[in-house]
Structure formats: structure tokens, C-alpha cells
mmCIF file of C-alpha atoms and ligand atoms in Angstrom:
data_model
loop_
_atom_site.group_PDB
_atom_site.id
_atom_site.type_symbol
_atom_site.label_atom_id
_atom_site.label_comp_id
_atom_site.label_asym_id
_atom_site.label_seq_id
_atom_site.Cartn_x
_atom_site.Cartn_y
_atom_site.Cartn_z
ATOM 1 C CA MET A 21 -1.656 16.078 -1.522
ATOM 2 C CA PRO A 22 1.221 18.587 -1.250
ATOM 3 C CA ALA A 23 2.462 20.284 -4.413
ATOM 4 C CA SER A 24 5.995 19.059 -3.634
ATOM 5 C CA LEU A 25 5.015 15.500 -4.581
ATOM 6 C CA THR A 26 5.469 15.472 -8.341
ATOM 7 C CA THR A 27 6.998 12.077 -9.130
ATOM 8 C CA LEU A 28 6.202 8.440 -8.475
ATOM 9 C CA SER A 29 8.459 5.416 -8.787
ATOM 10 C CA GLN A 30 8.196 1.689 -8.317
ATOM 11 C CA SER A 31 9.498 2.054 -4.754
ATOM 12 C CA SER A 32 7.119 4.848 -3.753
ATOM 13 C CA LEU A 33 4.189 2.963 -5.270
ATOM 14 C CA GLN A 34 5.260 -0.228 -3.502
ATOM 15 C CA ASP A 35 5.367 1.706 -0.236
ATOM 16 C CA TYR A 36 1.902 3.098 -0.944
ATOM 17 C CA ILE A 37 0.529 -0.389 -1.535
ATOM 18 C CA ASP A 38 2.315 -1.859 1.492
ATOM 19 C CA CYS A 39 1.373 0.956 3.854
ATOM 20 C CA ALA A 40 -0.081 4.362 2.970
ATOM 21 C CA ARG A 41 1.330 5.798 6.176
ATOM 22 C CA ARG A 42 4.852 4.770 5.209
ATOM 23 C CA PHE A 43 4.342 6.442 1.816
ATOM 24 C CA GLN A 44 3.299 9.629 3.596
ATOM 25 C CA LEU A 45 6.210 9.611 6.038
ATOM 26 C CA ARG A 46 8.808 8.848 3.385
ATOM 27 C CA TYR A 47 7.661 10.750 0.294
ATOM 28 C CA ILE A 48 5.428 13.541 1.583
ATOM 29 C CA ASP A 49 6.867 14.347 5.016
ATOM 30 C CA ARG A 50 10.311 13.248 3.817
ATOM 31 C CA LEU A 51 11.339 11.920 7.215
ATOM 32 C CA SER A 52 14.762 10.391 7.362
ATOM 33 C CA TYR A 53 15.181 6.909 8.811
ATOM 34 C CA PRO A 54 14.618 7.156 12.539
ATOM 35 C CA ALA A 55 15.017 3.460 13.382
ATOM 36 C CA ILE A 56 17.229 0.548 12.520
ATOM 37 C CA GLU A 57 15.362 -1.500 9.934
ATOM 38 C CA SER A 58 16.528 -4.965 10.884
ATOM 39 C CA GLU A 59 18.915 -6.816 13.144
ATOM 40 C CA PRO A 60 21.795 -7.604 13.158
ATOM 41 C CA ALA A 61 22.184 -3.954 12.143
ATOM 42 C CA LEU A 62 25.875 -3.751 11.337
ATOM 43 C CA GLU A 63 25.934 -6.929 9.308
ATOM 44 C CA ASN A 64 22.896 -5.826 7.311
ATOM 45 C CA GLU A 65 24.312 -2.398 6.682
ATOM 46 C CA LYS A 66 27.492 -3.987 5.332
ATOM 47 C CA HIS A 67 25.439 -6.262 3.051
ATOM 48 C CA GLN A 68 23.504 -3.237 1.812
ATOM 49 C CA GLN A 69 26.701 -1.345 1.002
ATOM 50 C CA GLU A 70 28.195 -4.353 -0.746
ATOM 51 C CA GLY A 71 25.017 -4.635 -2.824
ATOM 52 C CA GLU A 72 25.383 -1.027 -3.932
ATOM 53 C CA TYR A 73 29.058 -1.561 -4.722
ATOM 54 C CA PHE A 74 28.261 -4.698 -6.718
ATOM 55 C CA HIS A 75 25.833 -2.719 -8.874
ATOM 56 C CA ARG A 76 28.577 -0.235 -9.559
ATOM 57 C CA LEU A 77 31.049 -2.988 -10.509
ATOM 58 C CA VAL A 78 28.615 -4.489 -13.020
ATOM 59 C CA GLN A 79 27.826 -1.079 -14.431
ATOM 60 C CA GLN A 80 31.542 -0.467 -15.000
ATOM 61 C CA TYR A 81 31.825 -3.823 -16.758
ATOM 62 C CA LEU A 82 28.896 -2.998 -19.015
ATOM 63 C CA ILE A 83 30.445 0.274 -20.127
ATOM 64 C CA GLY A 84 33.624 -1.530 -21.148
ATOM 65 C CA ILE A 85 36.074 -1.662 -18.195
ATOM 66 C CA PRO A 86 38.052 -4.949 -18.422
ATOM 67 C CA ALA A 87 36.854 -7.724 -16.097
ATOM 68 C CA GLU A 88 40.355 -8.194 -14.633
ATOM 69 C CA GLN A 89 40.478 -4.579 -13.535
ATOM 70 C CA ILE A 90 37.075 -4.846 -11.891
ATOM 71 C CA SER A 91 38.008 -8.119 -10.155
ATOM 72 C CA LYS A 92 40.615 -6.246 -8.110
ATOM 73 C CA LEU A 93 37.851 -4.101 -6.639
ATOM 74 C CA ALA A 94 35.740 -7.049 -5.553
ATOM 75 C CA ASN A 95 37.560 -7.048 -2.259
ATOM 76 C CA THR A 96 35.199 -8.685 0.240
ATOM 77 C CA ALA A 97 34.039 -12.303 0.369
ATOM 78 C CA ASN A 98 30.530 -11.376 -0.776
ATOM 79 C CA LEU A 99 31.693 -9.110 -3.580
ATOM 80 C CA GLN A 100 34.179 -11.685 -4.814
ATOM 81 C CA ARG A 101 31.574 -14.447 -4.883
ATOM 82 C CA TRP A 102 28.927 -12.295 -6.577
ATOM 83 C CA TRP A 103 31.383 -11.025 -9.151
ATOM 84 C CA GLU A 104 32.636 -14.554 -9.920
ATOM 85 C CA ASN A 105 29.047 -15.737 -10.174
ATOM 86 C CA PHE A 106 28.298 -12.935 -12.623
ATOM 87 C CA LEU A 107 31.271 -13.694 -14.846
ATOM 88 C CA ALA A 108 30.540 -17.427 -14.758
ATOM 89 C CA GLN A 109 27.299 -16.812 -16.690
ATOM 90 C CA PRO A 110 28.261 -17.010 -20.376
ATOM 91 C CA ASN A 111 25.415 -14.672 -21.340
ATOM 92 C CA PHE A 112 26.773 -12.019 -18.968
ATOM 93 C CA ARG A 113 30.456 -12.558 -19.662
ATOM 94 C CA ASN A 114 29.767 -11.993 -23.386
ATOM 95 C CA ILE A 115 26.958 -9.503 -22.999
ATOM 96 C CA ARG A 116 29.018 -6.629 -24.416
ATOM 97 C CA GLU A 117 29.303 -8.412 -27.741
ATOM 98 C CA PHE A 118 25.602 -8.563 -28.575
ATOM 99 C CA GLY A 119 23.080 -5.848 -29.332
ATOM 100 C CA SER A 120 22.849 -2.469 -27.641
ATOM 101 C CA LEU A 121 23.267 -2.056 -23.900
ATOM 102 C CA TYR A 122 21.754 0.725 -21.818
ATOM 103 C CA PRO A 123 23.107 0.355 -18.269
ATOM 104 C CA GLU A 124 21.424 2.504 -15.623
ATOM 105 C CA ALA A 125 18.924 3.816 -18.175
ATOM 106 C CA SER A 126 16.298 6.221 -16.851
ATOM 107 C CA LEU A 127 12.813 6.411 -18.340
ATOM 108 C CA SER A 128 9.883 8.596 -17.386
ATOM 109 C CA ALA A 129 6.369 9.365 -18.561
ATOM 110 C CA PRO A 130 3.403 11.394 -17.351
ATOM 111 C CA LEU A 131 1.072 9.420 -15.092
ATOM 112 C CA GLY A 132 -2.065 11.337 -14.147
ATOM 113 C CA ASN A 133 -0.870 14.404 -12.243
ATOM 114 C CA PHE A 134 2.593 12.909 -11.705
ATOM 115 C CA ARG A 135 5.655 11.779 -13.597
ATOM 116 C CA LEU A 136 6.476 8.131 -13.314
ATOM 117 C CA LEU A 137 10.240 7.531 -13.126
ATOM 118 C CA ALA A 138 12.336 4.383 -13.294
ATOM 119 C CA LYS A 139 16.036 3.717 -13.364
ATOM 120 C CA TYR A 140 16.960 0.318 -14.770
ATOM 121 C CA ASP A 141 20.084 -1.687 -13.947
ATOM 122 C CA LEU A 142 20.279 -2.639 -17.614
ATOM 123 C CA ILE A 143 18.139 -2.629 -20.730
ATOM 124 C CA SER A 144 19.590 -4.800 -23.459
ATOM 125 C CA ILE A 145 18.227 -4.614 -26.995
ATOM 126 C CA ALA A 146 19.088 -7.485 -29.314
ATOM 127 C CA GLU A 147 17.340 -9.307 -32.134
ATOM 128 C CA ASN A 148 14.203 -7.198 -31.942
ATOM 129 C CA LYS A 149 13.767 -7.960 -28.260
ATOM 130 C CA ALA A 150 14.260 -5.818 -25.157
ATOM 131 C CA THR A 151 15.452 -7.462 -21.960
ATOM 132 C CA ILE A 152 15.317 -5.632 -18.656
ATOM 133 C CA TYR A 153 17.910 -6.927 -16.172
ATOM 134 C CA ASP A 154 17.807 -6.276 -12.474
ATOM 135 C CA TRP A 155 20.582 -7.479 -10.156
ATOM 136 C CA LYS A 156 19.516 -8.630 -6.704
ATOM 137 C CA THR A 157 21.875 -9.379 -3.840
ATOM 138 C CA TYR A 158 19.188 -11.008 -1.697
ATOM 139 C CA ARG A 159 20.271 -13.731 0.706
ATOM 140 C CA LYS A 160 17.172 -15.727 -0.191
ATOM 141 C CA ARG A 161 15.764 -16.507 -3.622
ATOM 142 C CA PRO A 162 12.238 -15.047 -3.637
ATOM 143 C CA ARG A 163 9.357 -17.033 -5.048
ATOM 144 C CA ASN A 164 8.345 -16.055 -8.578
ATOM 145 C CA GLU A 165 4.791 -15.374 -7.373
ATOM 146 C CA TRP A 166 6.138 -12.728 -5.002
ATOM 147 C CA LEU A 167 8.168 -11.103 -7.771
ATOM 148 C CA THR A 168 5.269 -11.140 -10.257
ATOM 149 C CA ALA A 169 3.188 -9.002 -7.947
ATOM 150 C CA ARG A 170 5.942 -6.484 -7.189
ATOM 151 C CA MET A 171 5.487 -2.956 -8.459
ATOM 152 C CA GLN A 172 9.005 -3.133 -9.880
ATOM 153 C CA THR A 173 8.029 -5.972 -12.241
ATOM 154 C CA ARG A 174 4.895 -4.119 -13.290
ATOM 155 C CA VAL A 175 6.309 -0.589 -13.552
ATOM 156 C CA TYR A 176 9.542 -1.497 -15.354
ATOM 157 C CA ARG A 177 7.904 -3.432 -18.144
ATOM 158 C CA ALA A 178 4.961 -1.034 -18.564
ATOM 159 C CA LEU A 179 7.169 2.041 -18.615
ATOM 160 C CA LEU A 180 9.462 0.512 -21.221
ATOM 161 C CA VAL A 181 6.435 0.044 -23.505
ATOM 162 C CA HIS A 182 5.167 3.512 -22.722
ATOM 163 C CA ALA A 183 8.390 5.524 -22.855
ATOM 164 C CA GLY A 184 11.040 3.396 -24.567
ATOM 165 C CA ALA A 185 10.491 4.323 -28.232
ATOM 166 C CA HIS A 186 13.815 6.185 -28.419
ATOM 167 C CA LEU A 187 15.551 2.865 -27.701
ATOM 168 C CA ASN A 188 13.749 1.254 -30.644
ATOM 169 C CA ASN A 189 14.317 3.604 -33.578
ATOM 170 C CA GLY A 190 11.385 5.781 -32.553
ATOM 171 C CA ASN A 191 8.857 2.929 -32.428
ATOM 172 C CA SER A 192 7.219 1.887 -29.177
ATOM 173 C CA PHE A 193 8.036 -1.653 -28.113
ATOM 174 C CA GLU A 194 5.226 -4.149 -28.296
ATOM 175 C CA PRO A 195 4.745 -5.740 -24.847
ATOM 176 C CA GLU A 196 5.469 -9.115 -26.459
ATOM 177 C CA GLN A 197 8.984 -7.889 -27.312
ATOM 178 C CA ILE A 198 9.814 -7.305 -23.637
ATOM 179 C CA GLU A 199 11.149 -9.621 -20.969
ATOM 180 C CA MET A 200 12.281 -8.800 -17.427
ATOM 181 C CA VAL A 201 15.001 -10.876 -15.772
ATOM 182 C CA TYR A 202 15.916 -10.750 -12.100
ATOM 183 C CA TRP A 203 19.367 -12.219 -11.571
ATOM 184 C CA PHE A 204 20.324 -13.199 -8.044
ATOM 185 C CA SER A 205 24.006 -12.880 -7.263
ATOM 186 C CA ASP A 206 23.849 -15.707 -4.705
ATOM 187 C CA PHE A 207 21.627 -17.944 -6.862
ATOM 188 C CA PRO A 208 23.250 -17.358 -10.235
ATOM 189 C CA THR A 209 21.628 -20.244 -12.074
ATOM 190 C CA GLU A 210 18.101 -19.487 -10.875
ATOM 191 C CA PRO A 211 17.115 -16.197 -12.522
ATOM 192 C CA ALA A 212 13.443 -15.225 -12.578
ATOM 193 C CA ARG A 213 12.173 -14.359 -16.047
ATOM 194 C CA PHE A 214 8.945 -12.542 -16.824
ATOM 195 C CA VAL A 215 7.751 -12.154 -20.383
ATOM 196 C CA TYR A 216 5.078 -9.565 -21.124
ATOM 197 C CA THR A 217 1.802 -9.434 -23.015
ATOM 198 C CA SER A 218 -0.505 -6.683 -24.259
ATOM 199 C CA ALA A 219 -3.164 -7.766 -21.767
ATOM 200 C CA GLN A 220 -0.684 -7.489 -18.870
ATOM 201 C CA TYR A 221 0.459 -4.091 -20.100
ATOM 202 C CA LYS A 222 -3.115 -2.793 -20.184
ATOM 203 C CA ARG A 223 -3.786 -4.166 -16.717
ATOM 204 C CA ASP A 224 -0.569 -2.646 -15.355
ATOM 205 C CA TRP A 225 -1.069 0.787 -16.859
ATOM 206 C CA ASP A 226 -4.692 0.908 -15.667
ATOM 207 C CA LEU A 227 -3.497 0.050 -12.159
ATOM 208 C CA LEU A 228 -0.788 2.722 -12.262
ATOM 209 C CA LEU A 229 -3.324 5.352 -13.339
ATOM 210 C CA LYS A 230 -5.691 4.267 -10.587
ATOM 211 C CA LEU A 231 -2.961 4.493 -7.946
ATOM 212 C CA ALA A 232 -1.845 7.921 -9.190
ATOM 213 C CA ASP A 233 -5.430 9.120 -8.980
ATOM 214 C CA GLU A 234 -5.882 7.724 -5.476
ATOM 215 C CA ILE A 235 -2.655 9.339 -4.280
ATOM 216 C CA LYS A 236 -3.661 12.676 -5.801
ATOM 217 C CA SER A 237 -6.942 12.785 -3.924
ATOM 218 C CA ALA A 238 -5.864 11.113 -0.664
ATOM 219 C CA SER A 239 -6.596 13.141 2.440
ATOM 220 C CA SER A 240 -5.430 10.618 5.024
ATOM 221 C CA TYR A 241 -2.823 7.880 5.042
ATOM 222 C CA LEU A 242 -3.812 4.879 7.104
ATOM 223 C CA LEU A 243 -1.456 2.602 8.984
ATOM 224 C CA THR A 244 -1.333 -0.876 7.519
ATOM 225 C CA ASP A 245 -3.334 -3.611 9.226
ATOM 226 C CA ASP A 246 -0.575 -6.088 8.378
ATOM 227 C CA ARG A 247 1.802 -5.699 11.281
ATOM 228 C CA THR A 248 4.443 -7.895 9.676
ATOM 229 C CA LYS A 249 5.102 -4.888 7.399
ATOM 230 C CA CYS A 250 6.119 -2.940 10.508
ATOM 231 C CA LEU A 251 8.808 -5.385 11.652
ATOM 232 C CA TYR A 252 11.462 -3.942 9.333
ATOM 233 C CA CYS A 253 9.939 -0.532 8.789
ATOM 234 C CA PRO A 254 12.160 2.384 9.849
ATOM 235 C CA TYR A 255 9.135 4.380 11.018
ATOM 236 C CA ARG A 256 8.057 1.972 13.780
ATOM 237 C CA SER A 257 8.569 4.509 16.542
ATOM 238 C CA TYR A 258 6.330 7.118 14.814
ATOM 239 C CA CYS A 259 3.533 4.608 14.604
ATOM 240 C CA GLU A 260 4.103 3.014 18.002
ATOM 241 C CA ARG A 261 4.547 -0.309 16.242
ATOM 242 C CA GLY A 262 7.585 -1.463 18.219
ATOM 243 C CA VAL A 263 11.029 -0.171 19.017
ATOM 244 C CA LYS A 264 13.173 -3.232 18.442
ATOM 245 C CA ALA A 265 14.007 -4.063 14.835
ATOM 246 C CA GLY A 266 12.870 -7.349 13.349
ATOM 247 C CA ASP A 267 15.425 -10.090 12.941
ATOM 248 C CA ALA A 268 16.192 -10.372 9.230
ATOM 249 C CA ASP A 269 17.036 -14.055 9.664
ATOM 250 C CA GLN A 270 13.540 -14.984 10.800
ATOM 251 C CA ALA A 271 11.915 -16.865 7.983
ATOM 252 C CA GLU A 272 8.187 -16.030 8.017
ATOM 253 C CA THR A 273 8.466 -12.546 6.624
ATOM 254 C CA GLU A 274 11.708 -13.205 4.852
ATOM 255 C CA MET A 275 11.140 -11.073 1.775
ATOM 256 C CA GLU A 276 10.113 -8.065 3.861
ATOM 257 C CA ALA A 277 13.636 -8.231 5.237
ATOM 258 C CA GLU A 278 15.361 -8.998 1.944
ATOM 259 C CA GLU A 279 13.902 -5.987 0.191
ATOM 260 C CA LEU A 280 15.979 -3.840 2.503
ATOM 261 C CA PHE A 281 18.875 -4.875 0.291
ATOM 262 C CA ASP A 282 17.256 -3.429 -2.805
ATOM 263 C CA VAL A 283 19.528 -0.856 -4.304
ATOM 264 C CA ASN A 284 18.357 2.675 -4.615
ATOM 265 C CA PHE A 285 20.467 4.344 -7.286
ATOM 266 C CA GLU A 286 20.467 7.653 -5.511
ATOM 267 C CA GLN A 287 22.458 6.003 -2.701
ATOM 268 C CA ILE A 288 25.269 4.747 -4.913
ATOM 269 C CA GLY A 289 28.448 6.762 -4.872
ATOM 270 C CA GLU A 290 31.144 6.776 -7.483
ATOM 271 C CA ILE A 291 33.986 4.286 -7.490
ATOM 272 C CA ALA A 292 37.408 5.481 -8.535
ATOM 273 C CA PHE A 293 38.994 3.333 -11.248
HETATM 274 S S1 SF4 B 324 5.561 1.119 11.169
HETATM 275 FE FE1 SF4 B 324 3.959 -0.040 10.150
HETATM 276 S S2 SF4 B 324 2.226 1.351 10.084
HETATM 277 FE FE2 SF4 B 324 4.022 2.604 10.517
HETATM 278 S S3 SF4 B 324 4.741 3.311 8.533
HETATM 279 FE FE3 SF4 B 324 5.830 1.451 8.991
HETATM 280 S S4 SF4 B 324 4.632 -0.203 8.023
HETATM 281 FE FE4 SF4 B 324 3.332 1.606 8.186
#
């Protein structure tokens, strides 16, 4: 393992689990995207950018910018609909009035030889309970089983227990105090909620330590046997796993395509208000 690899995140760990080769190309060799991830390319790129912009709009709302001012910036059909859907949820419209809000909070903790990092869309602390919110602009509502197994669900909750004491008057949160909520901008009344338990926390942290250890001692990074993972992977040409991008509208591997719309905070630019 090269010395340059010092941090892990839910997305790098998810890549490692999905395909060790992809992890190597993206986080060790740091190759930029050589191939279009999915077709139709332009439409998907626009959706991706709108997703990033939507995150920024919500973040501005959470830090106190008036909703009316933000509404003017929701200037595409998707953005307008997502923003209206957000405001139509009474718990979101009034969210600034209850408890303490930590939008775009970053947490980190040592994990084996690495540092585990996470940036949260929102952590809300109210009535002795911490709720992690994550906004998703997916075009399809994923199944809860799929979300439960995601590294994001596991890392975000575990890291909040492990490294969130400063958000709780210096006391670590008990897993039972934590809930994670995925809110889908196109399915506003169908959020996915995941409570947490001490047993799950132990299982998650053990897994994270095991993965960190495996990554530290890995000497080769095998290509995945599951070729559906390659359909939307930007590294297809390196692996000779196809040149043409997968069609994101094809249903069988739908969530492989939808995760392309996950927002990576490093990609989000500033919006002038
Ligand atoms: S194309 Fe397939 S094998 Fe190659 S990095 Fe991507 S997912 Fe892995």
C-alpha cells in the first residue's frame, strides 16, 4: 500500500467492497475518469450537477437564508420540484426552530493505519437524539435492504458514535440515540429511516477495522467477478470491460446507475447569494 493513502471514507470503502481494482485506480493510482459512466451522458451530467446544486440550496436554508430567496435560485424543473418537495415537509420547513443543526459537518477518527473521514449533509441534535440526514436526488427509490448494506449507512452512524462527543457536551452518543434518515427529493414522503443499536455499532466498527487492515496489507487488487459493476464504471477501458457506457434507464442494475448521482462534497462549488 502506498504511503500516500492515508484516509478512508464511505465512498472509498464502498468502492473497495464493490471492486478492489476500482479502489486501486481511483484512490491509489488517482486516475481521473477516462470514460462516460452512463448514457444518456449529457442528461445524466445535468442531473448530477442539479443534485450538487440542490445540496447547496438546502445547506443555505439550514444556515438561515430565507426560503423565498433560495426559491429564486431553484431555476430548473428538477430543482424547483425538489425544493418545493423539501419545503412541503413540515419537519424540514421548521427544522431551524428545533435543536442544534450541523449542516455539512465533518467527522474523523483513526481507523487502523488510516483516518476515517465523513462529511454529513446534516446532523440534527434535538431531545437527546441525533439524526443524520442525507439528501438523495435519485430517480428511483432504492429498497431499504440495499441502503442498509451500504457503507454510507454503516460508516455514518458508527463514526458519529465514535467521534461525535463534541456534538453532545463531550459525551459519546449511545448508538440507541442515533438515527439515519435518507430523504429522496423525488419521493418526499418515502424517507428511509435506520435506527441504531449497540450490537450494530460493534458489528460495523469491527468490519471497518477489518477492511482497513485488509487494505493496508493488500498487494494486489482484483477485478470484480460481478460484471454488472462494470456497466457504469468509468474505468471500463482500463479493464477491457467494455467501451460503451451502460444505459442508466435499464432497470436490472438500477441502483448501480443511481449512485452516480451521489453527491461528493468536494465537487460542490459555491453559490453566490
Ligand atoms: S471496470 Fe469493472 S473491474 Fe474494472 S474497475 Fe470498474 S468495476 Fe472494477
